[in-house]
mmCIF file of C-alpha atoms and ligand atoms in Angstrom:
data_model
loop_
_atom_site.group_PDB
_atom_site.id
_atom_site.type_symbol
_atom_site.label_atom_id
_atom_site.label_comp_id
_atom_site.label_asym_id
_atom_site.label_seq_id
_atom_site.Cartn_x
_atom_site.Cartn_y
_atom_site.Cartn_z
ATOM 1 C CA UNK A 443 20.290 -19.707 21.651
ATOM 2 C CA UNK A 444 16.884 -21.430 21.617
ATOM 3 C CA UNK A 445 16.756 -20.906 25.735
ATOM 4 C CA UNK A 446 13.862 -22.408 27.420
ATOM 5 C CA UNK A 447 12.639 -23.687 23.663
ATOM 6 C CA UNK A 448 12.348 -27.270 22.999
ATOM 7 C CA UNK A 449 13.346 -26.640 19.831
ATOM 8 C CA UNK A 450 14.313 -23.574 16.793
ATOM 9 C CA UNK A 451 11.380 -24.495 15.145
ATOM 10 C CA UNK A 452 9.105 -23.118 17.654
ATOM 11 C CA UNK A 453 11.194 -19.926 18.776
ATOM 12 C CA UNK A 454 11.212 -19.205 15.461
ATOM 13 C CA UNK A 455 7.329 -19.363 14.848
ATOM 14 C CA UNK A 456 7.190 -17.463 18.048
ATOM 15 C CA UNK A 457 9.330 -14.886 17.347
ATOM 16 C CA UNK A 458 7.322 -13.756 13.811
ATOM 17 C CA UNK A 459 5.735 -10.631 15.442
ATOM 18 C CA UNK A 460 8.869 -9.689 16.685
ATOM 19 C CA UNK A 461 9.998 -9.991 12.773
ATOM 20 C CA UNK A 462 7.032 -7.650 11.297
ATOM 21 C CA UNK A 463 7.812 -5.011 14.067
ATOM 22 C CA UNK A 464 11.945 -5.205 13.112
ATOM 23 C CA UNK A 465 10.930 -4.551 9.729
ATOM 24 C CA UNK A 466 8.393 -1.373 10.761
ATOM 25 C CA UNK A 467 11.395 -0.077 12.469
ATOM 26 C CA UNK A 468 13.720 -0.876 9.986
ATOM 27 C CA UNK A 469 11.980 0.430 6.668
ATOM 28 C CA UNK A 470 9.381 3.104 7.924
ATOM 29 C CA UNK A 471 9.963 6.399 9.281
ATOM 30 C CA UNK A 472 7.250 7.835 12.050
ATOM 31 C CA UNK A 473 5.529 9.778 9.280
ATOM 32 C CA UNK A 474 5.122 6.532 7.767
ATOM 33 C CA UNK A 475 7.540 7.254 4.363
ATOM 34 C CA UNK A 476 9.697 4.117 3.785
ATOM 35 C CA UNK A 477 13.305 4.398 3.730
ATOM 36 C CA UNK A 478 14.153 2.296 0.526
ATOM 37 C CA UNK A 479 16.697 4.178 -1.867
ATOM 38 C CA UNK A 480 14.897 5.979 -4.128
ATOM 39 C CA UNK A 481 17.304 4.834 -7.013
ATOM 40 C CA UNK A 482 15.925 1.008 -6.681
ATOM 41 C CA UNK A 483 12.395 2.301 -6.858
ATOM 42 C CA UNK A 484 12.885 4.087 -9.645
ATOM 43 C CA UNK A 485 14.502 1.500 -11.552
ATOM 44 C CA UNK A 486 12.148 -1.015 -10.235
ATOM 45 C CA UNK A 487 9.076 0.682 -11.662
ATOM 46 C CA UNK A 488 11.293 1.262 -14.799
ATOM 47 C CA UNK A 489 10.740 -2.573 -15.203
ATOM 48 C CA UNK A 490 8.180 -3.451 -17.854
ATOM 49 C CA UNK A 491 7.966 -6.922 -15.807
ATOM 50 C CA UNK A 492 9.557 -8.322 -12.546
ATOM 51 C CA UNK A 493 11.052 -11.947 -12.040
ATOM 52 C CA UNK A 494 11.041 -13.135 -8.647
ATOM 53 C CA UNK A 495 13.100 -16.314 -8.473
ATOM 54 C CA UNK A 496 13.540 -18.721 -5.703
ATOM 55 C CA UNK A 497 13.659 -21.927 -4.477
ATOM 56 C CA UNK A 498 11.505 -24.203 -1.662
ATOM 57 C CA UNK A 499 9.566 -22.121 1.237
ATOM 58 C CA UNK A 500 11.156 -18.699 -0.509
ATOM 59 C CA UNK A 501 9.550 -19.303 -3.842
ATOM 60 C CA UNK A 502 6.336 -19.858 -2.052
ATOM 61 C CA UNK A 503 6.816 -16.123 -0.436
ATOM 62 C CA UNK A 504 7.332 -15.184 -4.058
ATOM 63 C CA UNK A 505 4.024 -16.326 -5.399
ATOM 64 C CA UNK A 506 2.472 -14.166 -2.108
ATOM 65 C CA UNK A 507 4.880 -11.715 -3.572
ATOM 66 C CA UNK A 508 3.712 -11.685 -7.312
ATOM 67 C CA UNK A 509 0.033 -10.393 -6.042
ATOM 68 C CA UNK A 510 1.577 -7.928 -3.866
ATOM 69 C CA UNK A 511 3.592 -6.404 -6.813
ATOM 70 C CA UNK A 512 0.738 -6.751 -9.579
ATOM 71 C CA UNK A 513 -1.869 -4.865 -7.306
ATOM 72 C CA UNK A 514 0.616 -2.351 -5.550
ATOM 73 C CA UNK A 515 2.331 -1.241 -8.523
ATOM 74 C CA UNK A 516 0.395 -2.506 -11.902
ATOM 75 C CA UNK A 517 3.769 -4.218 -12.949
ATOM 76 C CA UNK A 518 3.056 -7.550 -14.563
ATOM 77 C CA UNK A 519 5.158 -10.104 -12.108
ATOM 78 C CA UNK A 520 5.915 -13.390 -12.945
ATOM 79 C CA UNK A 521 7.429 -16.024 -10.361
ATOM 80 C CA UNK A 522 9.664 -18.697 -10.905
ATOM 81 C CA UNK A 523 11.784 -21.317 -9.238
ATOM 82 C CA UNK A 524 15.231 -21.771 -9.937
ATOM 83 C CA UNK A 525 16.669 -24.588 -10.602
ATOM 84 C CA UNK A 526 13.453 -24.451 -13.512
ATOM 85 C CA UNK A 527 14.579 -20.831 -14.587
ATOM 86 C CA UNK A 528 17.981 -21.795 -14.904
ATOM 87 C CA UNK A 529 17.803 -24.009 -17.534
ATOM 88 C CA UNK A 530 14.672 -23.023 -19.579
ATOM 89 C CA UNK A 531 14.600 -19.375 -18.707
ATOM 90 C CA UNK A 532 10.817 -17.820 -20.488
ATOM 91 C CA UNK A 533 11.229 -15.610 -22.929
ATOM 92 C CA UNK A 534 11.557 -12.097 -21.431
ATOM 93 C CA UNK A 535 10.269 -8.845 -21.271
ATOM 94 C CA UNK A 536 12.618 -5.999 -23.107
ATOM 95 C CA UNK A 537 13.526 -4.125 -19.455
ATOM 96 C CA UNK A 538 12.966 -7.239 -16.779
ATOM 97 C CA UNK A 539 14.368 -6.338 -13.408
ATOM 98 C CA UNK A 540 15.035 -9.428 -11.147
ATOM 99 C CA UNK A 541 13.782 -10.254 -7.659
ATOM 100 C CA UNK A 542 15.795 -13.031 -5.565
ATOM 101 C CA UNK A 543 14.245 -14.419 -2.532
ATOM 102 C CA UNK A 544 16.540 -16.263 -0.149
ATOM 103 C CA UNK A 545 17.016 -16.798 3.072
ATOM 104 C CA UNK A 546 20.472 -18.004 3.951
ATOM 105 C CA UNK A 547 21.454 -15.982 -0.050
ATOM 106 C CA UNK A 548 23.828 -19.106 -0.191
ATOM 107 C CA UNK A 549 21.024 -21.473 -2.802
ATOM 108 C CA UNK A 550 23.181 -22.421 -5.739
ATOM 109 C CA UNK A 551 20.137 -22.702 -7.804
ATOM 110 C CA UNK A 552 19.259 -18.948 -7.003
ATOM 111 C CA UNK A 553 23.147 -17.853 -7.591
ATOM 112 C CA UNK A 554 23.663 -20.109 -10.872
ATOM 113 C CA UNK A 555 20.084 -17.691 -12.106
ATOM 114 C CA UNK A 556 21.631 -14.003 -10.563
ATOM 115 C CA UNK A 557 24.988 -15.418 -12.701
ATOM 116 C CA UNK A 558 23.133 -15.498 -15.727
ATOM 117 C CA UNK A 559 21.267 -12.183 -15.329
ATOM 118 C CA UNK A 560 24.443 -10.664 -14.319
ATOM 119 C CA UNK A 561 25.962 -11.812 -17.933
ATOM 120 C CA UNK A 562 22.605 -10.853 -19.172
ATOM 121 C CA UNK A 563 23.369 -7.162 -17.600
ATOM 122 C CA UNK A 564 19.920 -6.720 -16.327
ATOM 123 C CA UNK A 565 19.217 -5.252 -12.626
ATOM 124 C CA UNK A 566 18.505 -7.224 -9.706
ATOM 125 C CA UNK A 567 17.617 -6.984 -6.664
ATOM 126 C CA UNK A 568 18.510 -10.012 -3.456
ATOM 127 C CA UNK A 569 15.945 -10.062 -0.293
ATOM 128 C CA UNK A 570 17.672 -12.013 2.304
ATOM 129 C CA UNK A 571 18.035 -12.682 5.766
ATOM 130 C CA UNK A 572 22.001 -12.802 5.401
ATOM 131 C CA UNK A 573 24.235 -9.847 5.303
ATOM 132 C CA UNK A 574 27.125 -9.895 2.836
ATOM 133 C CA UNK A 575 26.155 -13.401 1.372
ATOM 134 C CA UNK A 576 26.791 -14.222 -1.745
ATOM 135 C CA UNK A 577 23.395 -13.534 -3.604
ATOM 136 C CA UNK A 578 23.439 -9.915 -1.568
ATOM 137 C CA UNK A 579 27.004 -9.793 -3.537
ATOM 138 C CA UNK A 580 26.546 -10.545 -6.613
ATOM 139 C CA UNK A 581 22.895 -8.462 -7.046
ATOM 140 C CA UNK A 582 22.702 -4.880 -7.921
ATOM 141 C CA UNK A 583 21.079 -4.231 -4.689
ATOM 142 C CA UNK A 584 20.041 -5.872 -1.551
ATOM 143 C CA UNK A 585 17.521 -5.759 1.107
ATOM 144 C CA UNK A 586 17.502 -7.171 4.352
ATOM 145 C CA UNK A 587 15.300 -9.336 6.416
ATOM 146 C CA UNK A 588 16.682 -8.429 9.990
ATOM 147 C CA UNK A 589 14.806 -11.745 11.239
ATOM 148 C CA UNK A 590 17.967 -13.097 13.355
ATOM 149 C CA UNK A 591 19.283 -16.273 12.713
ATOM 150 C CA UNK A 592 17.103 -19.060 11.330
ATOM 151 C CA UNK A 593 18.564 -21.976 12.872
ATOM 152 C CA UNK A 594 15.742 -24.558 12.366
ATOM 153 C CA UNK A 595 15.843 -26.215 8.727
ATOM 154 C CA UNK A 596 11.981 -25.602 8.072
ATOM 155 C CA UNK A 597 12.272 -22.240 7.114
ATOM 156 C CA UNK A 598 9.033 -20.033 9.119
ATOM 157 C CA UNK A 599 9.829 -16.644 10.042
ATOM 158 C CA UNK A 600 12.048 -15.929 6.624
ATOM 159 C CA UNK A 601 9.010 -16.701 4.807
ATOM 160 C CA UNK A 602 6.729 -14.443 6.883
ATOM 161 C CA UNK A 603 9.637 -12.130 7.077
ATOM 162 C CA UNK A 604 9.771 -11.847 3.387
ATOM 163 C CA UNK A 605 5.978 -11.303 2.372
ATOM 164 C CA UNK A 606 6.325 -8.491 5.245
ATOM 165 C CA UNK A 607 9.026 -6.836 3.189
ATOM 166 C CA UNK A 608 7.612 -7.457 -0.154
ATOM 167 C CA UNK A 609 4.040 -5.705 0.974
ATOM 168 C CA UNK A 610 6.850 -2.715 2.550
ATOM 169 C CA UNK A 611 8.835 -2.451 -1.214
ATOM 170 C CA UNK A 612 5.398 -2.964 -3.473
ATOM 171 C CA UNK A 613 3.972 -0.011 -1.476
ATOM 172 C CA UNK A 614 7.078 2.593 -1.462
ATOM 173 C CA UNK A 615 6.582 1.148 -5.677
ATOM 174 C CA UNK A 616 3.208 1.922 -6.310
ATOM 175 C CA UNK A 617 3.361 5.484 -3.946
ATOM 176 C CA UNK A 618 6.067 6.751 -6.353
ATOM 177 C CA UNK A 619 3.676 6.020 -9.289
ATOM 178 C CA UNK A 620 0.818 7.674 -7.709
ATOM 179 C CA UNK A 621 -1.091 4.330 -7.325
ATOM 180 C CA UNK A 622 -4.401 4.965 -5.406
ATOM 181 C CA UNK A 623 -4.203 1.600 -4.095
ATOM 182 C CA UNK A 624 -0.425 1.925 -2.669
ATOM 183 C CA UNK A 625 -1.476 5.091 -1.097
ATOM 184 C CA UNK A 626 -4.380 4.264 0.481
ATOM 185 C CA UNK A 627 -2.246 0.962 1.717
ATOM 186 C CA UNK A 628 -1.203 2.261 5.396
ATOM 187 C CA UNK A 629 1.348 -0.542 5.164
ATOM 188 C CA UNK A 630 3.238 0.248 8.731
ATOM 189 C CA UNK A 631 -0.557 0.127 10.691
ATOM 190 C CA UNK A 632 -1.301 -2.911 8.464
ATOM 191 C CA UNK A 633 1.679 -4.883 9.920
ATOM 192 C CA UNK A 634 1.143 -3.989 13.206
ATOM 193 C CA UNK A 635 -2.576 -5.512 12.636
ATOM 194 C CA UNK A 636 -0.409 -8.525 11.626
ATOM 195 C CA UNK A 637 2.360 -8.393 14.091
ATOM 196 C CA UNK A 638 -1.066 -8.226 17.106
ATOM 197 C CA UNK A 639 -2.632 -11.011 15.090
ATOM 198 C CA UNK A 640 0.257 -13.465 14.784
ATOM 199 C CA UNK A 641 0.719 -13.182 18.840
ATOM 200 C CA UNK A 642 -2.728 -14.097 19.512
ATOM 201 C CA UNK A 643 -2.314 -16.970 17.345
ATOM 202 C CA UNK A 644 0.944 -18.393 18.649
ATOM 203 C CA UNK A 645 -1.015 -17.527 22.492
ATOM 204 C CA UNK A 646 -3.386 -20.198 20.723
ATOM 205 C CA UNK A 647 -0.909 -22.992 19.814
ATOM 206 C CA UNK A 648 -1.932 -25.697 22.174
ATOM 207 C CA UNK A 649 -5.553 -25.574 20.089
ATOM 208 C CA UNK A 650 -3.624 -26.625 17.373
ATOM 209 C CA UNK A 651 -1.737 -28.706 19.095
ATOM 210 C CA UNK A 652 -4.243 -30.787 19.852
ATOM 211 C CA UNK A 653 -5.903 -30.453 16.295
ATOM 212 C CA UNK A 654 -2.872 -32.304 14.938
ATOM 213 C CA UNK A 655 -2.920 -35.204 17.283
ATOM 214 C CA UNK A 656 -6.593 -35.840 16.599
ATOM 215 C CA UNK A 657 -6.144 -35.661 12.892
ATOM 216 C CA UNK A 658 -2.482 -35.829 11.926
ATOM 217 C CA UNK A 659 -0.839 -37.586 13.895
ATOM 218 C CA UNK A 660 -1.447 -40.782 12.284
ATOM 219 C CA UNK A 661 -2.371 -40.038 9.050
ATOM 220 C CA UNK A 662 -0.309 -41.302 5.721
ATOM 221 C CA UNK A 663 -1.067 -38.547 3.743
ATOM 222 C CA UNK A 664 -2.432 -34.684 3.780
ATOM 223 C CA UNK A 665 -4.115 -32.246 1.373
ATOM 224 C CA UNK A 666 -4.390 -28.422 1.823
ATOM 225 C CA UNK A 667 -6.382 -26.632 -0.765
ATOM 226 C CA UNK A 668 -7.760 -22.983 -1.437
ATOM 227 C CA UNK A 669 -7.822 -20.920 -4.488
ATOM 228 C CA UNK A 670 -5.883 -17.588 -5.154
ATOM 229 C CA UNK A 671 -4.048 -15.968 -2.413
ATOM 230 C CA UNK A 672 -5.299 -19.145 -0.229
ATOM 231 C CA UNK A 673 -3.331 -21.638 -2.826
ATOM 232 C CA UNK A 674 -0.172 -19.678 -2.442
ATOM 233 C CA UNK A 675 -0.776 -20.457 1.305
ATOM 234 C CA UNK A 676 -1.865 -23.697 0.502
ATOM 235 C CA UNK A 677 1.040 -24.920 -1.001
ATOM 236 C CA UNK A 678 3.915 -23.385 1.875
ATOM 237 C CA UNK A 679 1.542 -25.121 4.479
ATOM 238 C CA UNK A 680 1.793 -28.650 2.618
ATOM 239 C CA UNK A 681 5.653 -28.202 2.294
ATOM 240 C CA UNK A 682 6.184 -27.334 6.186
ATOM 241 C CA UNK A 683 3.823 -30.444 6.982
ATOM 242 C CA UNK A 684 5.807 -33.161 4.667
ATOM 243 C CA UNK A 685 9.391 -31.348 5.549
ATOM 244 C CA UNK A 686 9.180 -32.055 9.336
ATOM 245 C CA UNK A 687 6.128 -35.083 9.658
ATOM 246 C CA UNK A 688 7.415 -36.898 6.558
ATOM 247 C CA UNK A 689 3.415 -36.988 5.919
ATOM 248 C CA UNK A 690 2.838 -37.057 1.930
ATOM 249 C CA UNK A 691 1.203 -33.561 1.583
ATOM 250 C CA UNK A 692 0.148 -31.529 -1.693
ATOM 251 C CA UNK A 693 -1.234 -28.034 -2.000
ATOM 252 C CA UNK A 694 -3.845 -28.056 -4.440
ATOM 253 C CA UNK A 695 -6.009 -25.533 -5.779
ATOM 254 C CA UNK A 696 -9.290 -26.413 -4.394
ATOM 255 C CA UNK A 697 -10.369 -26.228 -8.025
ATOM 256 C CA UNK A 698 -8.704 -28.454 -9.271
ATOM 257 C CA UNK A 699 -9.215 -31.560 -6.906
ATOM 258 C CA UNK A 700 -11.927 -32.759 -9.435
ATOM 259 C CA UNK A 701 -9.877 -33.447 -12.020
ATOM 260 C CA UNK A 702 -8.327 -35.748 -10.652
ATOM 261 C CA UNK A 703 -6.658 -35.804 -7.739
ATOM 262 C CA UNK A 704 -10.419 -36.155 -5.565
ATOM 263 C CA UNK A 705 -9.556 -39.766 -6.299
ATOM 264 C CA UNK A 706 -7.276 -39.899 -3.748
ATOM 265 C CA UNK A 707 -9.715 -38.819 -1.138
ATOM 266 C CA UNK A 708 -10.805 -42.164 1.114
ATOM 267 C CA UNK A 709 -12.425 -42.221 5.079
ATOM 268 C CA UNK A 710 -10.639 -39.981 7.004
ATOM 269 C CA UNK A 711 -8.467 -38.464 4.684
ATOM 270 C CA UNK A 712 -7.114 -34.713 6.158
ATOM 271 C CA UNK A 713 -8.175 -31.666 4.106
ATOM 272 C CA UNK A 714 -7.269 -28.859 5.418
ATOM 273 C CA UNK A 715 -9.092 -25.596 3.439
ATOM 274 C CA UNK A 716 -7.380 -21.845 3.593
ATOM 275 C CA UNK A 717 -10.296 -19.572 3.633
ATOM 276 C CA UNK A 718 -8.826 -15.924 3.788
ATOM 277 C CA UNK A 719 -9.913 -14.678 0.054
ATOM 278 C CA UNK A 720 -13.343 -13.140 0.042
ATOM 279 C CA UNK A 721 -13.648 -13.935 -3.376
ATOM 280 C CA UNK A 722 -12.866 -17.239 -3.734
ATOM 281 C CA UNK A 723 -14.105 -18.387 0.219
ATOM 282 C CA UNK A 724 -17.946 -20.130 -1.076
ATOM 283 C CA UNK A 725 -16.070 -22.191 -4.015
ATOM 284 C CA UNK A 726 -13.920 -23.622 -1.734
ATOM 285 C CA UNK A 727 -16.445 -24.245 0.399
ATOM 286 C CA UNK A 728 -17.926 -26.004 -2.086
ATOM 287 C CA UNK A 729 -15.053 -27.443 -2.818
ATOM 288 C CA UNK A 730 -15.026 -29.223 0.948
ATOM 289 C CA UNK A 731 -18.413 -30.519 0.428
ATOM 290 C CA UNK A 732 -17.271 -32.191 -2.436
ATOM 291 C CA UNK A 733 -14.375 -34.134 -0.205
ATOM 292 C CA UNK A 734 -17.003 -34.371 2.472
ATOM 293 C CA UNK A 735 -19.063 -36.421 0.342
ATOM 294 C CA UNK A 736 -16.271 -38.986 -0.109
ATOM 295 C CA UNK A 737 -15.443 -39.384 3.785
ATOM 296 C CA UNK A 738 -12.466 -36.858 4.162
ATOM 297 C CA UNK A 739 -12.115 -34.873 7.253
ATOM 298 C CA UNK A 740 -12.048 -31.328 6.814
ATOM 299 C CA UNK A 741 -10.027 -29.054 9.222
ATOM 300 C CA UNK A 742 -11.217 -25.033 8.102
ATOM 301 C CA UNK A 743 -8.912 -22.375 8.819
ATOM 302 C CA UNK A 744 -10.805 -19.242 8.027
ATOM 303 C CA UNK A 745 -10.491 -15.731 8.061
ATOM 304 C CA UNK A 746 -12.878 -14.325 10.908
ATOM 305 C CA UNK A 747 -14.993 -12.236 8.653
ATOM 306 C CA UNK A 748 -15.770 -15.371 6.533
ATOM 307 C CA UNK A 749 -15.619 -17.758 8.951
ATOM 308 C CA UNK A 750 -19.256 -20.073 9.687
ATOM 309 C CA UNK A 751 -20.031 -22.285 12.967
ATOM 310 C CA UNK A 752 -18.143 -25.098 13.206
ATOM 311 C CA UNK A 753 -14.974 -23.986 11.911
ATOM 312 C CA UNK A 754 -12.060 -25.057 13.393
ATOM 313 C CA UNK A 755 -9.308 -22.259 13.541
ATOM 314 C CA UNK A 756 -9.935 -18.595 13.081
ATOM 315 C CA UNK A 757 -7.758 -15.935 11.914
ATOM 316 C CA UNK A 758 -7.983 -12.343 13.063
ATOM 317 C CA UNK A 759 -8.870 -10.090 10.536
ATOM 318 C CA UNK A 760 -6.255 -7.809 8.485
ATOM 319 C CA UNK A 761 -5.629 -6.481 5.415
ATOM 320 C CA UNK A 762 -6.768 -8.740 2.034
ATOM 321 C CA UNK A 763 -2.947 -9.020 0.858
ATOM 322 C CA UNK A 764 -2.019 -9.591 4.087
ATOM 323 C CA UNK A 765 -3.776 -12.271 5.254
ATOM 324 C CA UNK A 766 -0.808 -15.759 4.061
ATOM 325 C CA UNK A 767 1.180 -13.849 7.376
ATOM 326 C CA UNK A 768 -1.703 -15.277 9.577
ATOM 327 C CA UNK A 769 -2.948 -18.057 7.501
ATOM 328 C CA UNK A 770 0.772 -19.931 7.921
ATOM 329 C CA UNK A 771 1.241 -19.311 11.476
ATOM 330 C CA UNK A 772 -1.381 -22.648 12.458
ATOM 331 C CA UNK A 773 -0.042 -24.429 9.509
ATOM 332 C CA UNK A 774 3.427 -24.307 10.425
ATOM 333 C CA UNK A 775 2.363 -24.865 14.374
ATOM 334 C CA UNK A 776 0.604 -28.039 12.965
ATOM 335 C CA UNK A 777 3.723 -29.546 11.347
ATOM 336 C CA UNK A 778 5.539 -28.910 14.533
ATOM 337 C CA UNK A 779 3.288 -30.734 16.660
ATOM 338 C CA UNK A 780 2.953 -33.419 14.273
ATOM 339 C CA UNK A 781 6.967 -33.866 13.724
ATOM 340 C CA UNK A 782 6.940 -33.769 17.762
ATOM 341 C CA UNK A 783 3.858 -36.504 18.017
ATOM 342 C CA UNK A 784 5.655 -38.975 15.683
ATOM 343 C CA UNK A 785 9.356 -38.783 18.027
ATOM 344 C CA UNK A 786 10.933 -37.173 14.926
ATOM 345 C CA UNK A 787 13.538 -34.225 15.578
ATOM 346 C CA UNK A 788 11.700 -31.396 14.040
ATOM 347 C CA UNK A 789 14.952 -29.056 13.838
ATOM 348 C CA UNK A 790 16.659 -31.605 11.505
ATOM 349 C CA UNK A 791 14.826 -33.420 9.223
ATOM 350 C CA UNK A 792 16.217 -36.200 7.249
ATOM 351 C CA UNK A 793 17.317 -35.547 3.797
ATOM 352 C CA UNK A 794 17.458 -31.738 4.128
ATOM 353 C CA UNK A 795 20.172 -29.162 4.417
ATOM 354 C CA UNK A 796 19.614 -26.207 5.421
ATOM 355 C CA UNK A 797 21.158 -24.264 2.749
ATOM 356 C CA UNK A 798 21.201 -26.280 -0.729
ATOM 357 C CA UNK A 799 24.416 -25.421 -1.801
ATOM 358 C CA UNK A 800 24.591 -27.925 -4.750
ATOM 359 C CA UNK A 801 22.458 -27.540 -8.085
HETATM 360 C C1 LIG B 2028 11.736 -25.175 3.480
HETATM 361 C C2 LIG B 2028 13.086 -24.698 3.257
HETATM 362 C C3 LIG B 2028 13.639 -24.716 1.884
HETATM 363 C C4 LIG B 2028 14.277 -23.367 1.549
HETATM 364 C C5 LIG B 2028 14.940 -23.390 0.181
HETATM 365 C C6 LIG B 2028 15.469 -22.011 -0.210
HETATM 366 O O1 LIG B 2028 11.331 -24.995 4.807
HETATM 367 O O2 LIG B 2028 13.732 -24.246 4.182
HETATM 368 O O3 LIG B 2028 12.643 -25.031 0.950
HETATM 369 O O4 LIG B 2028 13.248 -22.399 1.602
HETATM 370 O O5 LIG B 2028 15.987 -24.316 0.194
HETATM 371 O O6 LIG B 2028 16.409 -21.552 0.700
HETATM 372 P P1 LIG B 2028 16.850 -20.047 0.717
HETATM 373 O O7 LIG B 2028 15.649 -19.227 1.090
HETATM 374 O O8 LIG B 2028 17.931 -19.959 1.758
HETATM 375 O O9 LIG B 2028 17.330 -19.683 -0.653
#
């Protein structure tokens, strides 16, 4: 029941720190060991390469996923989306062990890939938020969300829910192998940095609220950018924006806007830059100077330890791999209050199911 909500959408957003501190309880003990069966970690790190495969806002947690995996457990990890997979699967590694991401674990293009690896015989592993679905089935093993129900089409807290879980699984990984890095990852006081930090940004949401009506709310088109982890982000925040506002939105590398697609920039054009990755933060600053230059308005969501005067939203400060579990909580409050400013119904969005059940 969405109670005194408005709408899913934003009980949903709201009830992400409730999410990360379900899955503290649900996957790690008070001395802080994770109860995952040891059997699927095992085979797991048996896996010369992982293949996470999903589809919309899920594959999006994958990519998040992919540098969780690669720097918790040193297992190459590549990530694709399904209904590509399924019909030109890559050539794969001699042990692969598959990841599927899914929310509702209904997505025929997810279940027409776990049918193929299941004739394939490899192992496989289904994160979802639905018990006893048929992607939790038909996978080797399964591992649940515990998000409650996502009613709202735009998927929020599943996608939050599942980086949470990945970061939970890549740590129990890389702590089996003896991985410095996975051991010296305190994953459970990590999320609960998270869990604290997503509340004080939801506390925040009329800030953004009014952020969107001064530069959204009009607008015929959108660009977020960053590079690395901030792309991943990037690229969820542009699909929640066109999903519910019907605003033409890309995720771009920040990098990559030069070669081409900075023609597009005119007066007034949004641009709105993911700055949590320490590494990559000055080139995409540079990156909004360059947009600047050609009349674009730049909206800067940064990462309090990089953030400079004048920047628009700030995110508290947690862990490096962490940091897409803060960075989307604005986004997705943006494309709420946009949807909302333009009298659309933001639970519903035309065209879209909430459970693509056809290929
Ligand atoms: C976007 C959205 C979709 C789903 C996609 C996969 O907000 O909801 O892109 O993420 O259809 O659905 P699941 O995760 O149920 O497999």
């Amino acid at each position: 029941e969405k109670g005194a909500y408005p709408y899913y959408m934003l009980k949903e957003i709201d009830e992400q720190p409730g999410v990360m501190r379900n899955l503290i309880e649900h996957y790690i003990a008070e001395d802080g060991s994770i109860k995952i069966d040891e059997e699927l970690l095992k085979r797991l790190n048996q896996a010369q390469r992982l293949y996470i495969v999903a589809a919309g806002t899920s594959y999006h947690a994958g990519l998040v996923g992919k540098e969780l995996f690669e720097r918790l457990t040193n297992i190459p990890t590549e990530v694709h989306v399904a209904s590509e997979f399924a019909y030109n699967p890559p050539l794969l590694a001699e042990h692969p062990f598959f990841i599927f991401l899914t929310q509702s674990g209904e997505t025929a293009d997810s279940r027409q890939v776990l049918s193929q690896v299941n004739e394939w015989g490899y192992p496989s592993l289904t994160i979802t938020n639905v018990a006893n679905s048929t992607l939790s089935r038909e996978a080797t093993y399964t591992l649940l969300l515990y998000a409650g129900p996502e009613i709202a089409v735009a998927s929020t807290k599943a996608y939050t829910g599942q980086i949470a879980l990945e970061a939970i699984l890549a740590k129990a990984m890389g702590e089996l192998k003896n991985i410095d890095k996975a051991e010296n990852f305190n994953v459970a006081k990590e999320l609960t940095f998270v869990a604290n930090g997503m509340q004080a940004l939801v506390d925040g949401k009329s800030e953004i609220k009014e952020i969107a009506e001064d530069v959204l709310a009009t607008t015929r088109n959108a660009f977020y950018i960053g590079r690395s982890i901030d792309y991943d982000i990037a690229q969820e925040a542009a699909l929640k924006l066109k999903e519910v506002s019907y605003v033409q939105t890309e995720g771009f590398a920040s990098g990559e806007l030069k070669h081409g697609t900075i023609a597009l920039i005119e007066k007034d054009t949004p641009v709105i830059a993911i700055i949590t990755d320490e590494k990559t933060a000055k080139h995409t600053r540079s990156n909004t100077q360059e947009v600047l230059a050609r009349g674009a308005r730049v909206i800067y969501i940064a990462s309090r330890q990089l953030a400079v005067a004048g920047d628009q939203i700030i995110l508290p400060e947690v862990h490096p791999l962490l940091t897409p579990l803060l960075a989307i909580i604005p986004c997705q409050l943006l494309a709420y209050y946009t949807s909302l400013q333009r009298g659309y119904d933001v639970d519903k969005p035309r065209n879209l199911a909430k459970s693509v059940t056809v290929e």
